Coordinates of C-alpha atoms and ligand atoms in Angstrom, one line a residue:
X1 CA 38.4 -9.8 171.6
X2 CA 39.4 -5.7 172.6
X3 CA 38.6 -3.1 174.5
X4 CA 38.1 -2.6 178.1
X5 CA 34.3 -2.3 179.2
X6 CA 33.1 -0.7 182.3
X7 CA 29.4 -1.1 183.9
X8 CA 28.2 1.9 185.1
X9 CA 25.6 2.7 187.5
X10 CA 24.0 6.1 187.8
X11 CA 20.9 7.9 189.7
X12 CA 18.8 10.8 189.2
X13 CA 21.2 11.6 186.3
X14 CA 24.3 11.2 188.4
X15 CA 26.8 8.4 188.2
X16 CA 27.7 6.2 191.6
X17 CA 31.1 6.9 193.7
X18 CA 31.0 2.9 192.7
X19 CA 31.0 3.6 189.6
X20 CA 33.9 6.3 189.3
X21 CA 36.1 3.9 191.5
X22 CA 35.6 1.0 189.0
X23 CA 36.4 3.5 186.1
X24 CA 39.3 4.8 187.4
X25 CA 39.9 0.6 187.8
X26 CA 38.7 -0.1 184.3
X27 CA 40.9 3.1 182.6
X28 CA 44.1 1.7 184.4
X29 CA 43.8 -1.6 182.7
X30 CA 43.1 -0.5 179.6
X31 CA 45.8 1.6 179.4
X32 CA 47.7 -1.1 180.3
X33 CA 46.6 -3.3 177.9
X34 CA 46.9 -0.5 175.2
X35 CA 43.2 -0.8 174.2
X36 CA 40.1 1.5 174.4
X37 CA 37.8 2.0 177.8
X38 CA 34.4 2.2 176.5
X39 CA 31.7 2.9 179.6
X40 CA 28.4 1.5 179.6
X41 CA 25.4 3.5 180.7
X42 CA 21.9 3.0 181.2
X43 CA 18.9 4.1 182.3
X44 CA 16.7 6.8 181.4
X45 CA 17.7 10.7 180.2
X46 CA 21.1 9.7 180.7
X47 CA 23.0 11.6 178.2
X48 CA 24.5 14.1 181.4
X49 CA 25.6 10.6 182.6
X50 CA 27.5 9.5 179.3
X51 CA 28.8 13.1 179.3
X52 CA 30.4 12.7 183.3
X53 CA 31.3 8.9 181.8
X54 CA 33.8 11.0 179.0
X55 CA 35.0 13.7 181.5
X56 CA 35.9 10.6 183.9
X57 CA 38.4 9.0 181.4
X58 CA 35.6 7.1 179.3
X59 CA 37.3 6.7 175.7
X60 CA 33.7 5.6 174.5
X61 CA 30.5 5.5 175.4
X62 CA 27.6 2.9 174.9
X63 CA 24.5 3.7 176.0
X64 CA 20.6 2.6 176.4
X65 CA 17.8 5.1 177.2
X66 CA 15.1 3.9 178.0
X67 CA 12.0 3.5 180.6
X68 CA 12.6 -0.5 180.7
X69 CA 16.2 0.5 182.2
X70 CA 14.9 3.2 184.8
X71 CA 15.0 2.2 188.0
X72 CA 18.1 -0.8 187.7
X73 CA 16.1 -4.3 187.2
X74 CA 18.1 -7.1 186.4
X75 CA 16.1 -8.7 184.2
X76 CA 16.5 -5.6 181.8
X77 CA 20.0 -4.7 182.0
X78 CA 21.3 -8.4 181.8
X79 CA 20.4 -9.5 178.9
X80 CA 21.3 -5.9 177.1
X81 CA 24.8 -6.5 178.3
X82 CA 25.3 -9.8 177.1
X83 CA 23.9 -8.9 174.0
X84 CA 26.3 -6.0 173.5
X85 CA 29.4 -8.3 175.0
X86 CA 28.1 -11.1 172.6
X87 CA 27.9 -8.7 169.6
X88 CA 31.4 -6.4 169.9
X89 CA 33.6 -9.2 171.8
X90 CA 35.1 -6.4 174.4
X91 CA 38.4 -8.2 176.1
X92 CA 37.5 -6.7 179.5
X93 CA 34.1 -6.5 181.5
X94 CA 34.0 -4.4 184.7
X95 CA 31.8 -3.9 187.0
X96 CA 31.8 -2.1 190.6
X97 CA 31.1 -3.9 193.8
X98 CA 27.5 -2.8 194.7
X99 CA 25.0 -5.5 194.2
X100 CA 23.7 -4.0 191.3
X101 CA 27.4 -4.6 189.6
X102 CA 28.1 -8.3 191.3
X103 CA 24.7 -9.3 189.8
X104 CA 25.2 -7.7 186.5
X105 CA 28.6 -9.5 186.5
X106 CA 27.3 -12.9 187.7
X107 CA 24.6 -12.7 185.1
X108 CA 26.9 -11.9 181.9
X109 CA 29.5 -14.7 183.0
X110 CA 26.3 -17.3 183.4
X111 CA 24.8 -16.6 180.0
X112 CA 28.2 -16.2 178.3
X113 CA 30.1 -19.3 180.2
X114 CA 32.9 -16.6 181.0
X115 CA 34.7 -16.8 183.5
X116 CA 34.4 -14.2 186.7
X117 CA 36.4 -12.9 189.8
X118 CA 35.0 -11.0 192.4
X119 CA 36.1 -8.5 195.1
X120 CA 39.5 -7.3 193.1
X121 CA 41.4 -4.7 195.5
X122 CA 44.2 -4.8 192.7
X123 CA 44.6 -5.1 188.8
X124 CA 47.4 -5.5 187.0
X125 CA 48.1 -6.4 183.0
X126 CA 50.2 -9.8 182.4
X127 CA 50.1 -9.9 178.9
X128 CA 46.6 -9.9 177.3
X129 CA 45.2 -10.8 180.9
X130 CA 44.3 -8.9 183.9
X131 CA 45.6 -9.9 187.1
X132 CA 43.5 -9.6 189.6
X133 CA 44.3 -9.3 193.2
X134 CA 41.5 -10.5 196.0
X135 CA 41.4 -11.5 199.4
X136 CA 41.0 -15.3 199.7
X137 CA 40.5 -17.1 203.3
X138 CA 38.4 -14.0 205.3
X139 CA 41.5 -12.1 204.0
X140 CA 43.8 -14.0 205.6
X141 CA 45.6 -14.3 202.3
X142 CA 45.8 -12.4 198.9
X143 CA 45.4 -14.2 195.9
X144 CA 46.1 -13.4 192.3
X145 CA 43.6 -14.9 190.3
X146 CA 43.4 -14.5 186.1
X147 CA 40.4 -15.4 183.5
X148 CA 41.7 -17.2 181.0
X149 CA 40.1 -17.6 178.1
X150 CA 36.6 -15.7 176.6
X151 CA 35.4 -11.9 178.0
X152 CA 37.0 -11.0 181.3
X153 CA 34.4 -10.2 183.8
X154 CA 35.9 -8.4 186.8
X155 CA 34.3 -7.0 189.8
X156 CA 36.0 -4.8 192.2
X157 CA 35.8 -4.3 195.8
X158 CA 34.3 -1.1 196.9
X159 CA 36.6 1.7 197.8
X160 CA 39.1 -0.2 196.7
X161 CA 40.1 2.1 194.2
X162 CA 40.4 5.9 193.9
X163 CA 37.4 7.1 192.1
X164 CA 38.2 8.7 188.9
X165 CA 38.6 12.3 189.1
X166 CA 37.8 14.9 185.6
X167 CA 39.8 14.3 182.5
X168 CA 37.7 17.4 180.7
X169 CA 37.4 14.6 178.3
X170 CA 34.4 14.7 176.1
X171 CA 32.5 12.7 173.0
X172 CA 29.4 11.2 171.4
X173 CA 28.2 8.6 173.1
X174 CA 26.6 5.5 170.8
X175 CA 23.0 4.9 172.1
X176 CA 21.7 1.3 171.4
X177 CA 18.0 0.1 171.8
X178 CA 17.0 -2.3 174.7
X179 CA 16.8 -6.2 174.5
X180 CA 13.6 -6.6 176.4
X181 CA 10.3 -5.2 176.4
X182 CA 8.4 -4.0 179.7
X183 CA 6.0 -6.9 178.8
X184 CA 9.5 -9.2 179.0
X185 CA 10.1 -8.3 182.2
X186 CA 8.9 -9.8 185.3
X187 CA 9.3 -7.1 187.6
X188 CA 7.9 -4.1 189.2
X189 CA 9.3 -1.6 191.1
X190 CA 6.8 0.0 193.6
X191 CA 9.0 2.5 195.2
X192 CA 12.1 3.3 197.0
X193 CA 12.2 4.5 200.6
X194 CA 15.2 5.8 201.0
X195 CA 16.9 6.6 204.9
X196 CA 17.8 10.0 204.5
X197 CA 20.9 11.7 205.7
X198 CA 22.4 8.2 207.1
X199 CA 26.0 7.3 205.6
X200 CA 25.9 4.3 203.6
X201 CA 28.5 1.7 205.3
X202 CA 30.1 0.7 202.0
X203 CA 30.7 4.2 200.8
X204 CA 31.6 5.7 204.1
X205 CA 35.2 6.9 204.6
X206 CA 35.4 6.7 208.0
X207 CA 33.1 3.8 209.9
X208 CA 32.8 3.6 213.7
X209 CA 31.3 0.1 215.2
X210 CA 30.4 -1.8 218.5
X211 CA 29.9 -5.1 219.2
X212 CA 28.6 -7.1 222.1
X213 CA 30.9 -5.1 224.1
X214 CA 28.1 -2.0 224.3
X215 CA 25.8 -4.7 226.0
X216 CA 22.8 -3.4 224.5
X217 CA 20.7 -1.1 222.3
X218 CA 21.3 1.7 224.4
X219 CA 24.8 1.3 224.3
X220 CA 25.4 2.5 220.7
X221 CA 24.6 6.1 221.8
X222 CA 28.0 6.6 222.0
X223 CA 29.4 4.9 218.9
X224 CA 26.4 6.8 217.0
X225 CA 28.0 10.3 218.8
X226 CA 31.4 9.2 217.9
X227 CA 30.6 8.5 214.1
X228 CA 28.5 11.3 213.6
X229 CA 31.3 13.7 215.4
X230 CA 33.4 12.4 212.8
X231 CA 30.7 12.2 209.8
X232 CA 31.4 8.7 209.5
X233 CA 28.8 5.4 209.4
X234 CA 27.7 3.1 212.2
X235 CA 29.2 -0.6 211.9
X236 CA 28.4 -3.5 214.8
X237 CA 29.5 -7.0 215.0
X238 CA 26.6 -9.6 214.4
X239 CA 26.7 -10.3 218.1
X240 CA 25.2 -7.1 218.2
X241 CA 23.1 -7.8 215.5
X242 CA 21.8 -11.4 216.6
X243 CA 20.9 -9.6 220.0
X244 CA 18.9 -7.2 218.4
X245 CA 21.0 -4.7 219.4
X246 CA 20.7 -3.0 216.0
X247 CA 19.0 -3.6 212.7
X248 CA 21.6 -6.1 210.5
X249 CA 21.8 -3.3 207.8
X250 CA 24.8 -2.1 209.8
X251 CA 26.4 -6.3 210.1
X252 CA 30.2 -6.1 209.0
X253 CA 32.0 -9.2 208.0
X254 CA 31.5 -12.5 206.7
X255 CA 27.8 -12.2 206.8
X256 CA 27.0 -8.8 206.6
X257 CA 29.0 -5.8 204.3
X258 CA 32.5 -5.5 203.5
X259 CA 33.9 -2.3 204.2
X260 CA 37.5 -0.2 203.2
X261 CA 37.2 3.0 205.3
X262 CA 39.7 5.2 205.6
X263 CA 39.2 4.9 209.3
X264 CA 37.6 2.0 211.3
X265 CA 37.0 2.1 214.8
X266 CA 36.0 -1.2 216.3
X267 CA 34.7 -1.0 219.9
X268 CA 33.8 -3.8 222.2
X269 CA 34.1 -6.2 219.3
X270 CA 36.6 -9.1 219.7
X271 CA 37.7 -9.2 216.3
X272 CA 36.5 -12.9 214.9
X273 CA 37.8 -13.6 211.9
X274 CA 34.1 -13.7 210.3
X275 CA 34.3 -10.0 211.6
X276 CA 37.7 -9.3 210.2
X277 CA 36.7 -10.7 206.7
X278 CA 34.6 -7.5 206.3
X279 CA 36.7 -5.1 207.6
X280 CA 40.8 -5.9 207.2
X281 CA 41.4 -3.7 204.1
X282 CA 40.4 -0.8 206.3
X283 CA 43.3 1.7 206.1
X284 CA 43.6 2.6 209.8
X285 CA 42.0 0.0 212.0
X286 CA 41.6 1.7 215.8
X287 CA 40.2 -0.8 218.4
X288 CA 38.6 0.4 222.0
X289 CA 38.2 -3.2 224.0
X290 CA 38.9 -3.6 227.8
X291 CA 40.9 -7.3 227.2
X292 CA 44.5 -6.6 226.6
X293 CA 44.4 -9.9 224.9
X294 CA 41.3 -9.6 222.4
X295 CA 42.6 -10.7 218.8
X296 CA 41.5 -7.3 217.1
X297 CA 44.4 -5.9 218.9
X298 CA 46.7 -8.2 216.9
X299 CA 45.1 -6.6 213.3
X300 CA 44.6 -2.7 214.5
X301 CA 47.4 0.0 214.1
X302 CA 46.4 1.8 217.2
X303 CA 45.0 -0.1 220.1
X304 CA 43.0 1.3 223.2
X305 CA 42.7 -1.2 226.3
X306 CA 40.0 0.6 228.2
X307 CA 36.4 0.4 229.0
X308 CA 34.6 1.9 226.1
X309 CA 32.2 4.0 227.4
X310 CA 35.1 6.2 229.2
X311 CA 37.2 6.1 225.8
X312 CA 34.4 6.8 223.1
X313 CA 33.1 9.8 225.0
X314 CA 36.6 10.6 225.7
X315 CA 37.6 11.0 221.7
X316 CA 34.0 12.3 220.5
X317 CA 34.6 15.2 223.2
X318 CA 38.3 15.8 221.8
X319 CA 36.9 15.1 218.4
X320 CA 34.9 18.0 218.7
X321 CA 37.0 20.8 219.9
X322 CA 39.1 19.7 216.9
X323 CA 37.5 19.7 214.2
Ligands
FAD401 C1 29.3 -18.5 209.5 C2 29.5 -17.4 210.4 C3 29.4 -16.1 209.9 C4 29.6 -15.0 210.7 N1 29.5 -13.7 210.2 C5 29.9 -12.7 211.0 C6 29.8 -11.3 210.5 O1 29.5 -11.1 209.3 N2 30.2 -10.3 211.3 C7 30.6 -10.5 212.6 O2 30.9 -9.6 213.3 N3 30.6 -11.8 213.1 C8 30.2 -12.8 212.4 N4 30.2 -14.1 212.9 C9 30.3 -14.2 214.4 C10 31.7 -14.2 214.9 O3 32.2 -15.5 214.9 C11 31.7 -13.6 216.3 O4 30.8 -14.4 217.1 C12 31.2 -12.2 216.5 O5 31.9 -11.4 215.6 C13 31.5 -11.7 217.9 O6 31.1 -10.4 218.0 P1 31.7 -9.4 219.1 O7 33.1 -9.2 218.8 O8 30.8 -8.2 219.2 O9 31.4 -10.2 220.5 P2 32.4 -10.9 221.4 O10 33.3 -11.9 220.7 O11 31.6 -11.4 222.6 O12 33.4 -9.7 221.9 C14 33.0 -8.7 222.7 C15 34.2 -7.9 223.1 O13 33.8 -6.7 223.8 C16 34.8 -6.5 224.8 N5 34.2 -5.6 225.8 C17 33.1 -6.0 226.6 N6 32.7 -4.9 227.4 C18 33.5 -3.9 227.0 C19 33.6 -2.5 227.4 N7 32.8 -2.0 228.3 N8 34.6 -1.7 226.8 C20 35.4 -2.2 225.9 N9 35.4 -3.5 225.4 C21 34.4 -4.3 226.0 C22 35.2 -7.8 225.3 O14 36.5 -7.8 225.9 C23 35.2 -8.6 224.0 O15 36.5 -8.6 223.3 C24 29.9 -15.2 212.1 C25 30.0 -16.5 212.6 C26 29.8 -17.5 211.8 C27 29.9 -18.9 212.3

């Protein structure tokens, strides 16, 4: 078994930030290993894709183009990558950590009896083996975790990882034919409706979130001012959520989405550990909660004891006369 694979994940004819994170992932481990980083890419009139795959670091290219792959269904893309992992025996599968790339993941591994670890914040090469470095126990602890044995299949956290940036690299990809039929597939897809100009959570750099703390609906108004001063996302604690506060879309932790911001603000949230577990690897971590003693103090770099709706006005006024 060789060579370093990387799933790929594009739309309308551009590939994912996931994507380019779990490339730039996916090229350091090849390079360590000393073997090639082939990118996988499907979907349909993708060849600009394969082409931004190259100029990210891609050493190869394999591609599908077809209408079965366009939009993402499972059932299509699955069994083409096992197919292609059965066929070429690549060390090294990778896969961002959207739910497109966990299921992809989950569903090579299953029909290939490989073994798979999730959520990687870190790789490394031992060897011929990747180490892999996830949080374990809501994050309490780090654990390096290896596959021993068969194809590799890795799935990384999101914004874990720098995304890849141009390589001006450039080549031919290898296009391949699908392994199901449109008749094969159980699925339709009807539509997307998409919620325009909202930052997603898991690829926002800078995420600002209330919990029970805002005591009601209305009370986000000024976590929403605060995030959008700062062109960040809106997180909230499931309290929030279970009230009804706010629509669970926006859940972080255990339950909800995991989250590595640049910056995140946590106001009137306690800081449970099922909260924590989606939100620790945040680089900065600011909490805003009136109890001196409220254990998200004990995980944020900068703490504000103080009654939120004086603070988060406070910073989105100073916010703005700064930036
Ligand atoms: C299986 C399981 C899964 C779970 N999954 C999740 C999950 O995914 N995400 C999650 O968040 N929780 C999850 N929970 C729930 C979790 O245990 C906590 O109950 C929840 O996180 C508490 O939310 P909170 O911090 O908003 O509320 P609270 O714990 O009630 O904290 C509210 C905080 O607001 C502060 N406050 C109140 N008023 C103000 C004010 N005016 N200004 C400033 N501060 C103020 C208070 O001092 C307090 O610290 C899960 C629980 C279980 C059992």
């Amino acid at each position: 078994m060789s060579g370093v694979w990387v799933f790929t994940e594009n739309k309308d004819g551009e590939l994912l930030t996931v994507s380019k994170e779990a490339l730039a992932a996916a090229r350091r481990v090849a390079d360590g290993l000393g073997q090639p980083l082939t990118a996988l890419v499907f979907g349909q009139d993708v060849s600009a894709v394969a082409a931004a795959a190259f100029d990210l670091g891609a050493d190869a290219v394999l591609g599908a183009d077809d209408a079965t792959l366009a939009p993402f269904r499972l059932e299509a893309v699955g069994p083409l990558a096992t197919r292609l992992v059965q066929e070429r025996e690549p060390a090294v599968l990778i896969a961002g950590g959207s739910t497109r790339g966990r299921d992809l993941a989950a569903w090579v591994a299953a029909d290939l009896d490989a073994g798979l670890v999730a959520d990687a914040i870190d790789l490394a090469v031992d060897g011929d083996t990747v180490k892999v470095t996830r949080p374990v126990y809501a994050g309490k602890l780090m654990a390096d975790v290896f596959v021993t044995g068969g194809v590799q299949v890795l799935t990384t956290r999101s914004r874990a990882f720098a995304a890849a940036e141009s390589a001006g690299n450039s080549g031919t990809a290898e296009w391949v034919a699908p392994a199901v039929t449109e008749e094969e597939i159980p699925t339709t897809v009807v539509g997307f409706e998409g919620k325009e100009g909202k930052v997603s959570l898991t690829d926002a750099s800078i995420i600002v979130s209330g919990g029970r703390g805002v005591g009601g609906p209305e009370g986000f108004a000024p976590v929403q001012e605060l995030a959008d001063v700062l062109g960040g996302a809106l997180g909230a604690s499931r309290a929030a959520v279970d009230a009804g506060w706010i629509p669970y879309e926006h859940q972080v932790g255990q339950t909800g989405k995991t989250v590595s911001p640049d910056l995140y603000i946590a106001s009137g949230i306690s800081g449970a550990i099922q909260h924590q577990a989606g939100m620790r690897t945040s680089k900065l971590i600011v909490a805003v909660n009136k109890d001196p003693d409220a254990p998200i103090f004990k995980l944020a770099h900068y703490g504000i004891v103080g009654d939120l709706f004086q603070v988060l006005p406070a910073l989105t006024a100073e916010f703005k006369k700064r930036l």
